[in-house]
Amino acid sequence: MNSSAHQQPADPEVGVYECEVKLKFRIIEEKGVMQNREQLLELLVDAVAYGEDDFVESLQSEVSLQEISEVEASPEMRRQLIRLRNANWR
């Protein structure tokens, strides 16, 4: 019997990434909504996710992604990274 048939697939590697997203668009919305930062962020993410319509006009979008060293991550993120790696070994 071929021993490679019993090999488990490799666990996916995980890393720490620094992501930057810059979006610029125009939106028609109630003025009161634009003053509540939490509600505004949720509204803007939804608007971008659903795409352009009569109320949203995209002007510019930029995304950058860079893998960073684990030591640059916060202690909380490093602990989570260790948990993920330990869970993959089971």
Coordinates of N, CA, C and O in Angstrom, one line a residue:
M1 N 0.9 -1.2 0.0 CA 0.0 0.0 0.0 C 0.9 1.2 0.0 O 1.9 1.3 0.7
N2 N 0.5 2.2 -0.7 CA 1.3 3.5 -0.8 C 1.2 4.3 0.5 O 0.1 4.6 0.9
S3 N 2.3 4.6 1.1 CA 2.3 5.3 2.4 C 1.8 6.7 2.2 O 1.3 7.3 3.1
S4 N 1.9 7.3 1.0 CA 1.5 8.7 0.8 C 0.0 8.8 0.9 O -0.6 9.9 1.1
A5 N -0.7 7.7 0.7 CA -2.2 7.7 0.7 C -2.7 8.0 2.1 O -3.8 8.5 2.3
H6 N -1.9 7.7 3.2 CA -2.3 7.9 4.5 C -1.8 9.3 5.1 O -2.1 9.6 6.2
Q7 N -1.1 10.1 4.3 CA -0.7 11.4 4.8 C -1.8 12.4 4.9 O -2.6 12.4 4.0
Q8 N -1.8 13.1 6.0 CA -2.8 14.2 6.2 C -2.4 15.4 5.4 O -1.2 15.7 5.2
P9 N -3.4 16.2 4.9 CA -3.0 17.4 4.2 C -2.3 18.3 5.2 O -2.6 18.3 6.4
A10 N -1.4 19.1 4.6 CA -0.6 20.1 5.5 C -1.6 21.1 6.1 O -2.5 21.6 5.4
D11 N -1.3 21.5 7.3 CA -2.1 22.5 8.0 C -1.8 23.8 7.4 O -0.7 24.1 7.0
P12 N -2.8 24.7 7.2 CA -2.5 26.0 6.6 C -1.7 26.8 7.5 O -1.8 26.8 8.7
E13 N -0.7 27.5 6.9 CA 0.1 28.4 7.7 C -0.7 29.7 8.0 O -1.5 30.1 7.2
V14 N -0.5 30.2 9.2 CA -1.1 31.5 9.6 C 0.0 32.5 9.9 O 1.1 32.1 10.3
G15 N -0.3 33.7 9.6 CA 0.7 34.8 9.9 C -0.1 36.0 10.4 O -1.3 36.1 10.4
V16 N 0.7 37.0 10.7 CA 0.2 38.3 11.1 C 0.4 39.3 9.9 O 1.4 39.4 9.4
Y17 N -0.7 40.0 9.6 CA -0.7 40.9 8.5 C -1.1 42.3 8.9 O -2.0 42.4 9.8
E18 N -0.5 43.3 8.3 CA -0.9 44.6 8.5 C -1.7 45.1 7.3 O -1.1 44.9 6.1
C19 N -2.9 45.5 7.4 CA -3.8 45.8 6.3 C -4.2 47.3 6.4 O -4.5 47.8 7.4
E20 N -4.2 47.9 5.2 CA -4.6 49.3 5.1 C -5.6 49.4 4.0 O -5.3 48.9 2.9
V21 N -6.8 50.0 4.2 CA -7.8 50.1 3.2 C -8.1 51.6 3.2 O -8.5 52.2 4.2
K22 N -8.1 52.2 2.0 CA -8.5 53.5 1.8 C -9.6 53.6 0.8 O -9.4 53.1 -0.3
L23 N -10.7 54.1 1.2 CA -11.9 54.2 0.4 C -12.3 55.6 0.3 O -12.4 56.3 1.3
K24 N -12.7 56.0 -0.9 CA -13.2 57.4 -1.1 C -14.5 57.2 -1.9 O -14.4 56.7 -3.0
F25 N -15.6 57.7 -1.4 CA -16.8 57.7 -2.2 C -17.8 58.7 -1.7 O -17.6 59.3 -0.7
R26 N -18.8 58.9 -2.5 CA -19.9 59.9 -2.2 C -21.1 59.1 -1.8 O -21.4 58.0 -2.4
I27 N -21.8 59.6 -0.8 CA -23.0 58.8 -0.4 C -24.1 59.8 0.0 O -23.8 60.9 0.5
I28 N -25.3 59.5 -0.3 CA -26.5 60.2 0.1 C -27.0 59.5 1.3 O -27.4 58.4 1.3
E29 N -27.1 60.3 2.4 CA -27.6 59.7 3.7 C -28.1 60.8 4.6 O -27.9 62.0 4.4
E30 N -28.9 60.4 5.6 CA -29.4 61.3 6.6 C -28.3 62.0 7.3 O -27.3 61.3 7.7
K31 N -28.4 63.3 7.6 CA -27.3 64.0 8.3 C -27.1 63.4 9.7 O -25.9 63.4 10.2
G32 N -28.1 63.0 10.4 CA -27.9 62.5 11.8 C -27.1 61.2 11.8 O -26.3 61.0 12.8
V33 N -27.2 60.4 10.8 CA -26.4 59.2 10.8 C -24.9 59.5 10.7 O -24.1 58.8 11.2
M34 N -24.6 60.5 9.9 CA -23.2 60.9 9.7 C -22.5 61.4 10.9 O -21.3 61.6 10.9
Q35 N -23.2 61.6 12.0 CA -22.5 62.1 13.2 C -22.3 61.0 14.3 O -21.5 61.2 15.2
N36 N -22.8 59.8 14.1 CA -22.6 58.7 15.0 C -21.5 57.8 14.3 O -21.8 57.1 13.4
R37 N -20.3 57.9 14.9 CA -19.1 57.3 14.2 C -19.3 55.7 14.1 O -19.0 55.2 13.1
E38 N -19.8 55.1 15.1 CA -20.0 53.6 15.0 C -21.0 53.3 13.9 O -20.8 52.4 13.1
Q39 N -22.1 54.0 13.9 CA -23.2 53.7 12.9 C -22.7 54.1 11.5 O -22.9 53.4 10.6
L40 N -21.9 55.2 11.5 CA -21.3 55.6 10.2 C -20.4 54.6 9.6 O -20.5 54.2 8.4
L41 N -19.5 54.0 10.4 CA -18.6 53.0 9.9 C -19.3 51.8 9.4 O -19.0 51.3 8.3
E42 N -20.3 51.3 10.1 CA -21.1 50.2 9.7 C -21.8 50.5 8.4 O -21.8 49.7 7.4
L43 N -22.4 51.7 8.3 CA -23.1 52.1 7.1 C -22.1 52.2 5.9 O -22.4 51.7 4.8
L44 N -20.9 52.7 6.1 CA -20.0 52.8 5.0 C -19.5 51.5 4.5 O -19.4 51.2 3.3
V45 N -19.2 50.6 5.5 CA -18.8 49.2 5.1 C -19.9 48.5 4.3 O -19.6 47.9 3.3
D46 N -21.1 48.6 4.8 CA -22.2 48.0 4.0 C -22.4 48.6 2.6 O -22.6 47.9 1.7
A47 N -22.2 49.9 2.5 CA -22.4 50.6 1.2 C -21.3 50.1 0.2 O -21.6 49.8 -0.9
V48 N -20.1 49.9 0.7 CA -19.0 49.5 -0.2 C -19.2 48.0 -0.5 O -19.0 47.6 -1.6
A49 N -19.7 47.2 0.5 CA -19.9 45.8 0.2 C -21.0 45.5 -0.8 O -20.8 44.6 -1.6
Y50 N -22.0 46.3 -0.8 CA -23.1 46.1 -1.7 C -22.9 46.7 -3.1 O -23.6 46.4 -4.0
G51 N -21.9 47.6 -3.2 CA -21.6 48.2 -4.5 C -22.4 49.5 -4.8 O -23.2 49.9 -4.0
E52 N -22.0 50.0 -5.9 CA -22.7 51.3 -6.3 C -24.1 51.1 -6.6 O -24.6 50.1 -7.1
D53 N -24.9 52.2 -6.3 CA -26.3 52.3 -6.6 C -26.6 53.8 -6.8 O -25.7 54.6 -6.9
D54 N -27.8 54.1 -6.7 CA -28.2 55.6 -6.8 C -27.8 56.4 -5.6 O -27.8 57.6 -5.7
F55 N -27.3 55.8 -4.5 CA -27.0 56.5 -3.3 C -25.5 56.5 -3.0 O -25.0 57.2 -2.1
V56 N -24.7 55.6 -3.7 CA -23.3 55.5 -3.4 C -22.5 55.6 -4.7 O -22.8 54.9 -5.7
E57 N -21.5 56.4 -4.7 CA -20.7 56.6 -5.9 C -19.2 56.4 -5.5 O -18.7 57.2 -4.7
S58 N -18.6 55.4 -6.0 CA -17.2 55.1 -5.6 C -16.3 56.0 -6.4 O -16.4 56.3 -7.6
L59 N -15.3 56.6 -5.7 CA -14.3 57.5 -6.3 C -12.9 56.9 -6.3 O -12.2 57.0 -7.3
Q60 N -12.5 56.2 -5.3 CA -11.2 55.6 -5.2 C -11.2 54.5 -4.2 O -11.8 54.6 -3.2
S61 N -10.3 53.5 -4.4 CA -10.1 52.5 -3.4 C -8.7 51.9 -3.5 O -8.2 51.7 -4.6
E62 N -8.0 51.8 -2.4 CA -6.7 51.3 -2.4 C -6.6 50.3 -1.2 O -7.1 50.5 -0.1
V63 N -5.9 49.2 -1.5 CA -5.7 48.2 -0.4 C -4.3 47.8 -0.4 O -3.7 47.5 -1.5
S64 N -3.7 47.8 0.8 CA -2.3 47.3 0.9 C -2.3 46.2 2.0 O -3.0 46.3 3.0
L65 N -1.4 45.2 1.8 CA -1.3 44.1 2.7 C 0.1 43.7 2.8 O 0.8 43.6 1.8
Q66 N 0.6 43.6 4.1 CA 2.0 43.3 4.3 C 2.1 42.3 5.5 O 1.5 42.6 6.6
E67 N 2.8 41.2 5.3 CA 3.0 40.3 6.4 C 4.0 40.9 7.3 O 5.0 41.4 6.9
I68 N 3.8 40.9 8.6 CA 4.7 41.5 9.6 C 5.2 40.4 10.5 O 4.6 39.3 10.6
S69 N 6.3 40.6 11.2 CA 6.9 39.7 12.1 C 5.9 39.5 13.3 O 5.2 40.5 13.7
E70 N 5.8 38.3 13.8 CA 5.0 38.1 15.0 C 5.3 38.9 16.2 O 4.4 39.3 17.0
V71 N 6.5 39.3 16.4 CA 6.9 40.1 17.5 C 6.4 41.5 17.4 O 6.3 42.2 18.4
E72 N 5.9 41.9 16.2 CA 5.3 43.3 16.1 C 3.9 43.3 16.5 O 3.3 44.3 16.6
A73 N 3.3 42.1 16.6 CA 1.9 42.0 17.0 C 1.7 42.2 18.5 O 2.7 42.0 19.2
S74 N 0.5 42.5 18.9 CA 0.2 42.7 20.3 C 0.3 41.4 21.0 O 0.2 40.3 20.4
P75 N 0.5 41.4 22.3 CA 0.6 40.1 23.1 C -0.7 39.3 22.9 O -0.6 38.1 22.8
E76 N -1.9 40.0 22.8 CA -3.1 39.2 22.6 C -3.2 38.5 21.3 O -3.6 37.4 21.2
M77 N -2.7 39.2 20.2 CA -2.6 38.5 18.9 C -1.6 37.4 18.9 O -1.9 36.4 18.2
R78 N -0.5 37.5 19.6 CA 0.5 36.4 19.6 C -0.1 35.2 20.3 O 0.1 34.1 19.9
R79 N -0.8 35.5 21.4 CA -1.5 34.3 22.1 C -2.5 33.6 21.2 O -2.6 32.4 21.2
Q80 N -3.3 34.4 20.5 CA -4.3 33.8 19.5 C -3.6 33.0 18.5 O -4.0 32.0 18.1
L81 N -2.5 33.5 18.0 CA -1.7 32.8 16.9 C -1.2 31.5 17.5 O -1.3 30.5 16.8
I82 N -0.7 31.5 18.7 CA -0.3 30.2 19.3 C -1.5 29.2 19.5 O -1.3 28.1 19.2
R83 N -2.6 29.8 19.9 CA -3.8 28.9 20.0 C -4.2 28.3 18.7 O -4.5 27.1 18.6
L84 N -4.1 29.1 17.6 CA -4.5 28.6 16.3 C -3.5 27.5 15.8 O -3.9 26.5 15.3
R85 N -2.2 27.7 16.1 CA -1.3 26.7 15.7 C -1.4 25.5 16.5 O -1.2 24.4 15.9
N86 N -1.6 25.6 17.8 CA -1.8 24.4 18.6 C -3.1 23.6 18.2 O -3.1 22.4 18.3
A87 N -4.1 24.3 17.8 CA -5.4 23.6 17.4 C -5.2 22.9 16.1 O -5.8 21.8 15.9
N88 N -4.3 23.3 15.3 CA -4.0 22.7 14.0 C -3.2 21.4 14.1 O -3.2 20.6 13.2
W89 N -2.5 21.2 15.2 CA -1.7 20.0 15.4 C -2.5 18.9 15.9 O -2.0 17.8 16.0
R90 N -3.7 19.1 16.3 CA -4.5 17.9 16.9 C -5.1 17.1 15.8 O -5.3 17.3 14.7

